[in-house]
CSV table of C-alpha atoms in Angstrom, one decimal:
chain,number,residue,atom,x,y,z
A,20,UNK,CA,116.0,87.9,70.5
A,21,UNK,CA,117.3,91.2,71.9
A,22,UNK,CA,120.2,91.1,73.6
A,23,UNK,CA,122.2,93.7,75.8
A,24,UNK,CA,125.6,93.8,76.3
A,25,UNK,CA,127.1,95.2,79.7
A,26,UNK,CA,130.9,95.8,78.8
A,27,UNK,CA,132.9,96.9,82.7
A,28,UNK,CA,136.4,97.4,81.1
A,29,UNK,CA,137.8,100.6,82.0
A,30,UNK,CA,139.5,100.7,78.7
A,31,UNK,CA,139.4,101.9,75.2
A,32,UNK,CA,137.4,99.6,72.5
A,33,UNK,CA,141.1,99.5,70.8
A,34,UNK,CA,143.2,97.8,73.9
A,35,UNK,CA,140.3,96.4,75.3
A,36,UNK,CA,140.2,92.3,74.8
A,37,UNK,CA,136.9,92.3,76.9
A,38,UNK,CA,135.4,94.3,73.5
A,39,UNK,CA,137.3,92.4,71.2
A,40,UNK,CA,135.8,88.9,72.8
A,41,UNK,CA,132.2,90.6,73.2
A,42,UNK,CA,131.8,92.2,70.0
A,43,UNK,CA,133.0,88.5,68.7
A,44,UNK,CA,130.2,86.9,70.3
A,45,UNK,CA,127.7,89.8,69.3
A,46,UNK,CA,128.9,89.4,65.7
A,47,UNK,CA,127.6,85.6,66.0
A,48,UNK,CA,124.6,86.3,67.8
A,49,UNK,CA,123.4,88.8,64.6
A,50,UNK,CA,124.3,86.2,62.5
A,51,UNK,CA,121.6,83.8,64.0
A,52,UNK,CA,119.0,86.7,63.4
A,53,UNK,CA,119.2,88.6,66.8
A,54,UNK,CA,119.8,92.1,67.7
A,55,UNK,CA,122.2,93.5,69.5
A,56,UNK,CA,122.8,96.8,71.7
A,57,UNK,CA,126.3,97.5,74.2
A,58,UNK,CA,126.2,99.4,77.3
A,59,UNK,CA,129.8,100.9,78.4
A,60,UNK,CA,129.0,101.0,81.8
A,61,UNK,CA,132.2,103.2,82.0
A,62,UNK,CA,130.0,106.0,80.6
A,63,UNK,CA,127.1,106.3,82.8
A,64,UNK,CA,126.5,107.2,86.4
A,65,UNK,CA,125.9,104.4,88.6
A,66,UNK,CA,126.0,104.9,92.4
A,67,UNK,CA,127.1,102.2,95.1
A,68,UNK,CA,124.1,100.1,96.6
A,69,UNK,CA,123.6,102.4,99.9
A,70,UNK,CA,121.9,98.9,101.5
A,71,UNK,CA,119.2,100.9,102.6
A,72,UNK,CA,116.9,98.1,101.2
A,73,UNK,CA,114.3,100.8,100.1
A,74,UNK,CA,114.0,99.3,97.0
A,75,UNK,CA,112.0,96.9,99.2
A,76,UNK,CA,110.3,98.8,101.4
A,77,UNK,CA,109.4,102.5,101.0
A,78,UNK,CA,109.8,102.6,96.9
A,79,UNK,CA,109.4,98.4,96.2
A,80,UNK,CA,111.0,97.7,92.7
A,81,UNK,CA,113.0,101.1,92.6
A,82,UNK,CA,115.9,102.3,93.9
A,83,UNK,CA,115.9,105.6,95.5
A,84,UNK,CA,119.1,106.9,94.3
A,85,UNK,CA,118.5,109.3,91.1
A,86,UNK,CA,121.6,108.6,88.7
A,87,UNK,CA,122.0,106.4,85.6
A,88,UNK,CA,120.7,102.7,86.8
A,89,UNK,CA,117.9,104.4,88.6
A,90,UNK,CA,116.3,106.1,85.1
A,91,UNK,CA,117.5,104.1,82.3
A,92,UNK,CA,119.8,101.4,82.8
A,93,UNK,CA,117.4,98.9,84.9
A,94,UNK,CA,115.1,99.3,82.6
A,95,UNK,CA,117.0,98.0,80.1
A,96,UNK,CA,118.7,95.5,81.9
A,97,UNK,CA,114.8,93.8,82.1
A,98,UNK,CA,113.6,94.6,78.9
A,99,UNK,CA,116.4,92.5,77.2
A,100,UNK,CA,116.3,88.8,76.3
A,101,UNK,CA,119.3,88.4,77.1
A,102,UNK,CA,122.4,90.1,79.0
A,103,UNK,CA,125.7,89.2,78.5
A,104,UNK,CA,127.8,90.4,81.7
A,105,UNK,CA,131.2,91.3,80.1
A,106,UNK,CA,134.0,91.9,82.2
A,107,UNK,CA,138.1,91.8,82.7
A,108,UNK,CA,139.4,90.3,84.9
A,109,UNK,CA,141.6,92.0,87.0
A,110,UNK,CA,142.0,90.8,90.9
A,111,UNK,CA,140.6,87.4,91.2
A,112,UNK,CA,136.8,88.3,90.0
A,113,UNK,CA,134.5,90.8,88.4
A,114,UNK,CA,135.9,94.0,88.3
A,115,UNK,CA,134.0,96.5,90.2
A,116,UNK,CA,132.4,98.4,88.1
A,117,UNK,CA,130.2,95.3,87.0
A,118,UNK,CA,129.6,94.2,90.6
A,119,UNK,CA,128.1,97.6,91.6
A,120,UNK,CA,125.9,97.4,88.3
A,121,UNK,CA,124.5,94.0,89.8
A,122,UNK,CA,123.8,94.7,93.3
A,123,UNK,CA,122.3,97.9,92.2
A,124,UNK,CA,119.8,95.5,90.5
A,125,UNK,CA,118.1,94.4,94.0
A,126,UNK,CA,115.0,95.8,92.9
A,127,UNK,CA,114.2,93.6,90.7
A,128,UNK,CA,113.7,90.8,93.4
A,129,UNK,CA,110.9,90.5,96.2
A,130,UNK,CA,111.6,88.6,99.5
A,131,UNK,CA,108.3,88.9,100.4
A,132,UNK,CA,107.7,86.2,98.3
A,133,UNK,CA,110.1,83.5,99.9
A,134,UNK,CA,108.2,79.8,100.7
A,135,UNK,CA,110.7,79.1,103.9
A,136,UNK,CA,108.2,76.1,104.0
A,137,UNK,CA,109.6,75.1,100.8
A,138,UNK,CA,113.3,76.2,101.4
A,139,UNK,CA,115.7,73.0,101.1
A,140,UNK,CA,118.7,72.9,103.3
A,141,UNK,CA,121.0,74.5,100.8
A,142,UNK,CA,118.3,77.3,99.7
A,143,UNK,CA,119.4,79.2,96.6
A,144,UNK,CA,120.6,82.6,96.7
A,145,UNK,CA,118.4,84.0,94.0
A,146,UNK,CA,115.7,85.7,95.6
A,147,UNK,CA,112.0,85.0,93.9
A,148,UNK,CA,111.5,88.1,91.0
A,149,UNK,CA,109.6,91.3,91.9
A,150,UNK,CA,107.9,91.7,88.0
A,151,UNK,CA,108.0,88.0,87.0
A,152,UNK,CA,110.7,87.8,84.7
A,153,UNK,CA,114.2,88.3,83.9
A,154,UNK,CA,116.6,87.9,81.5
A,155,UNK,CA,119.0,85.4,80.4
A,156,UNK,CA,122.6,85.8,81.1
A,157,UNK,CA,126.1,85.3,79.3
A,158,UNK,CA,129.1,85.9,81.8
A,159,UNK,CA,132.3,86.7,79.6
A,160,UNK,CA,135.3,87.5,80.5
A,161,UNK,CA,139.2,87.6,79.6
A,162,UNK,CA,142.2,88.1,81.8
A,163,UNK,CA,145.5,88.4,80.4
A,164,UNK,CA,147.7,85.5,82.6
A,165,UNK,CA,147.7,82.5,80.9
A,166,UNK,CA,145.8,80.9,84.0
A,167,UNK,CA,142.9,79.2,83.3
A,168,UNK,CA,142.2,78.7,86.8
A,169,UNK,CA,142.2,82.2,87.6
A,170,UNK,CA,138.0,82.5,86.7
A,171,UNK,CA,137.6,80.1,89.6
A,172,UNK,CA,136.1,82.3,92.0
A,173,UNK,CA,134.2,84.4,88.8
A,174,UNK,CA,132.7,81.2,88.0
A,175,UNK,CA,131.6,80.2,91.7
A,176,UNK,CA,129.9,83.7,91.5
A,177,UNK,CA,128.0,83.6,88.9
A,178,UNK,CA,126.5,80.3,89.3
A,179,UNK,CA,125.6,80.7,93.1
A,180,UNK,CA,123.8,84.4,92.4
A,181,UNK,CA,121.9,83.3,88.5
A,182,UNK,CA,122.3,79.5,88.3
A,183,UNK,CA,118.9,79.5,87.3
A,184,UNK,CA,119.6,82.6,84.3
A,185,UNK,CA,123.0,81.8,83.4
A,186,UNK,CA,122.9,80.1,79.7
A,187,UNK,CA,126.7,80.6,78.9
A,188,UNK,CA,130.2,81.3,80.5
A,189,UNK,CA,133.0,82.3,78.2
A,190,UNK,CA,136.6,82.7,80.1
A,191,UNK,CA,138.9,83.4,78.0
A,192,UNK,CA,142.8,83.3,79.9
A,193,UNK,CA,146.1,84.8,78.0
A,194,UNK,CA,144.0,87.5,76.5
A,195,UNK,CA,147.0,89.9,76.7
A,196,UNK,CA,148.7,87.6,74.2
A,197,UNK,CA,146.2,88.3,71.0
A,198,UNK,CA,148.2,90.7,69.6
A,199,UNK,CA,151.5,88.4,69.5
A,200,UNK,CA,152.2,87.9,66.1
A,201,UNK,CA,153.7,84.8,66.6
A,202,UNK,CA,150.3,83.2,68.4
A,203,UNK,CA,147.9,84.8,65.3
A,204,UNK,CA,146.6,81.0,64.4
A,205,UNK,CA,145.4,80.1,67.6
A,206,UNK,CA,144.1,83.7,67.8
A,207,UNK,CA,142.0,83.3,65.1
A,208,UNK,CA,140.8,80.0,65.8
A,209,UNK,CA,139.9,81.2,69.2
A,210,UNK,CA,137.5,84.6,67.5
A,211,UNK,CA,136.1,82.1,65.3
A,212,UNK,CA,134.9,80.3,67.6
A,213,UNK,CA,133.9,83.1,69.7
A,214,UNK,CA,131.7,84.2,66.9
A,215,UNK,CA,130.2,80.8,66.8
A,216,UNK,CA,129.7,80.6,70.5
A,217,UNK,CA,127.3,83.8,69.3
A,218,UNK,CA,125.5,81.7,67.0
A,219,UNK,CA,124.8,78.7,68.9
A,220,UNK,CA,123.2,80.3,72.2
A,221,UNK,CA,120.8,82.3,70.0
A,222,UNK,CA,119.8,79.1,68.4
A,223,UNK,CA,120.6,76.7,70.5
A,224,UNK,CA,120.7,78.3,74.2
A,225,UNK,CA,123.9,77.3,75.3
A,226,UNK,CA,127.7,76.5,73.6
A,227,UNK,CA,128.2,73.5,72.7
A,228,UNK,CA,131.5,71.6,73.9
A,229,UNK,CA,133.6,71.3,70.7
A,230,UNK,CA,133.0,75.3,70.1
A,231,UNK,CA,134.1,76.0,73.9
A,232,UNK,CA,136.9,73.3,73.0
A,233,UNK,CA,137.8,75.5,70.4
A,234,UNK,CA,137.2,79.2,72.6
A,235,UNK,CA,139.2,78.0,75.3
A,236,UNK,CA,142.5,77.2,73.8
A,237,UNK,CA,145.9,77.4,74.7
A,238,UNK,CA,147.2,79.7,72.6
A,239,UNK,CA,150.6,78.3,73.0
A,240,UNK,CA,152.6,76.0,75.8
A,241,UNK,CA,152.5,78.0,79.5
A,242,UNK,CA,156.4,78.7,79.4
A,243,UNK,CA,156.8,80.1,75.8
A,244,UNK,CA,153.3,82.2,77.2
A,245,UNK,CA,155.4,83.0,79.9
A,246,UNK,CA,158.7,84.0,78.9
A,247,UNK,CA,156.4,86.2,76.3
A,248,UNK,CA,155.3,87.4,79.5
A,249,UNK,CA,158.2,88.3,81.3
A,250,UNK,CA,159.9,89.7,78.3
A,251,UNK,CA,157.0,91.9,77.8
A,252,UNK,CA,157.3,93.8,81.2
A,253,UNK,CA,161.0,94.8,81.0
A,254,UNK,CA,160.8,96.6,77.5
């Protein structure tokens, strides 16, 4: 299995929990005999969708903007396996360097080739594939408030665009709290598990629930997370 890694965060691979979750997962995903390649989307050109929708008229299957996604990175996005989408989250969803990666992938699909005969009354939003295939998607993602809720909308998006792709979703709240000494335990129960998460979709295809048990953790009651919290933003 080759899979691809898209990692969004705007930070350093030292700060950044979004690596320090993903290269957790990749780490698993070797493990169970795959091969593994990230993309720091942070360090290529990749230009706004102009919805010009020439990608499905006057050049079908390519965009006509010449940058990064155009020449390499769509490519490699449909060669993989698998992708895993990796991405902080900062203001409610997918940050926005993800999002413009994945509507500059439009291409890929052909609406030519929608049955409306066969359209339900809740018809998906995935449109039918342009070259017949696409890969299999991993969302991940951290955000640092100890608010499991907060993926809500993240979640809604994911499964209403690639229901059909998506294997796996790791959310992973109180990601700012890692590096607390005093939470190191559940830390490490939560990379170990991360790791494993790796492991199972290459074997299995998706997590199973005592691993996402495990990945999901609080790392400690919401008020000591939050007096942590508060503390932490008047030193």
């Amino acid at each position: 299995m080759q899979i691809l890694a898209l990692n969004s965060s705007p930070r350093d691979n030292q700060t950044s929990k979004t690596e320090l979750i993903l290269q957790k997962f990749l780490a698993g995903s070797r493990q169970a005999g795959a091969t593994t390649e990230t993309i720091y989307l942070r360090d290529h050109r990749i230009e706004h969708c102009r919805g010009c929708f020439s990608c499905w008229t006057n050049s079908p299957g390519r965009c006509i903007q010449d940058d990064d996604m155009t020449n390499e990175l769509i490519d490699r996005f449909l060669a993989a396996d698998l992708v895993v989408l990796a991405t902080p989250l900062y203001f409610g969803n997918m940050n926005a360097r993800l999002k413009v990666f994945l509507e500059r992938t439009l291409p890929v699909f052909d609406p030519a080739k929608i049955d409306f005969s066969q359209r339900s009354d809740e018809p998906k939003a995935v449109l039918p594939l342009r070259f017949g295939r696409h890969p299999r998607l991993v969302a991940l993602s951290v955000c640092g408030f100890p608010a499991p809720e907060s993926f809500k909308l993240l979640r809604s998006a994911m499964q209403m665009i690639y229901g059909s792709y998506l294997v796996a979703e790791i959310y992973r709240d109180s990601s700012e709290f890692m590096e607390v000494p005093q939470f190191q335990s559940q830390v490490q129960q939560v990379l170990a598990a991360t790791l494993q998460a790796g492991v199972e979709v290459v074997q299995q295809g998706r997590v199973g629930g005592n691993t996402m048990t495990q990945l999901t953790q609080p790392l400690a009651p919401a008020a000591e997370l939050i007096a942590v919290m508060q503390q932490s933003w008047h030193q």
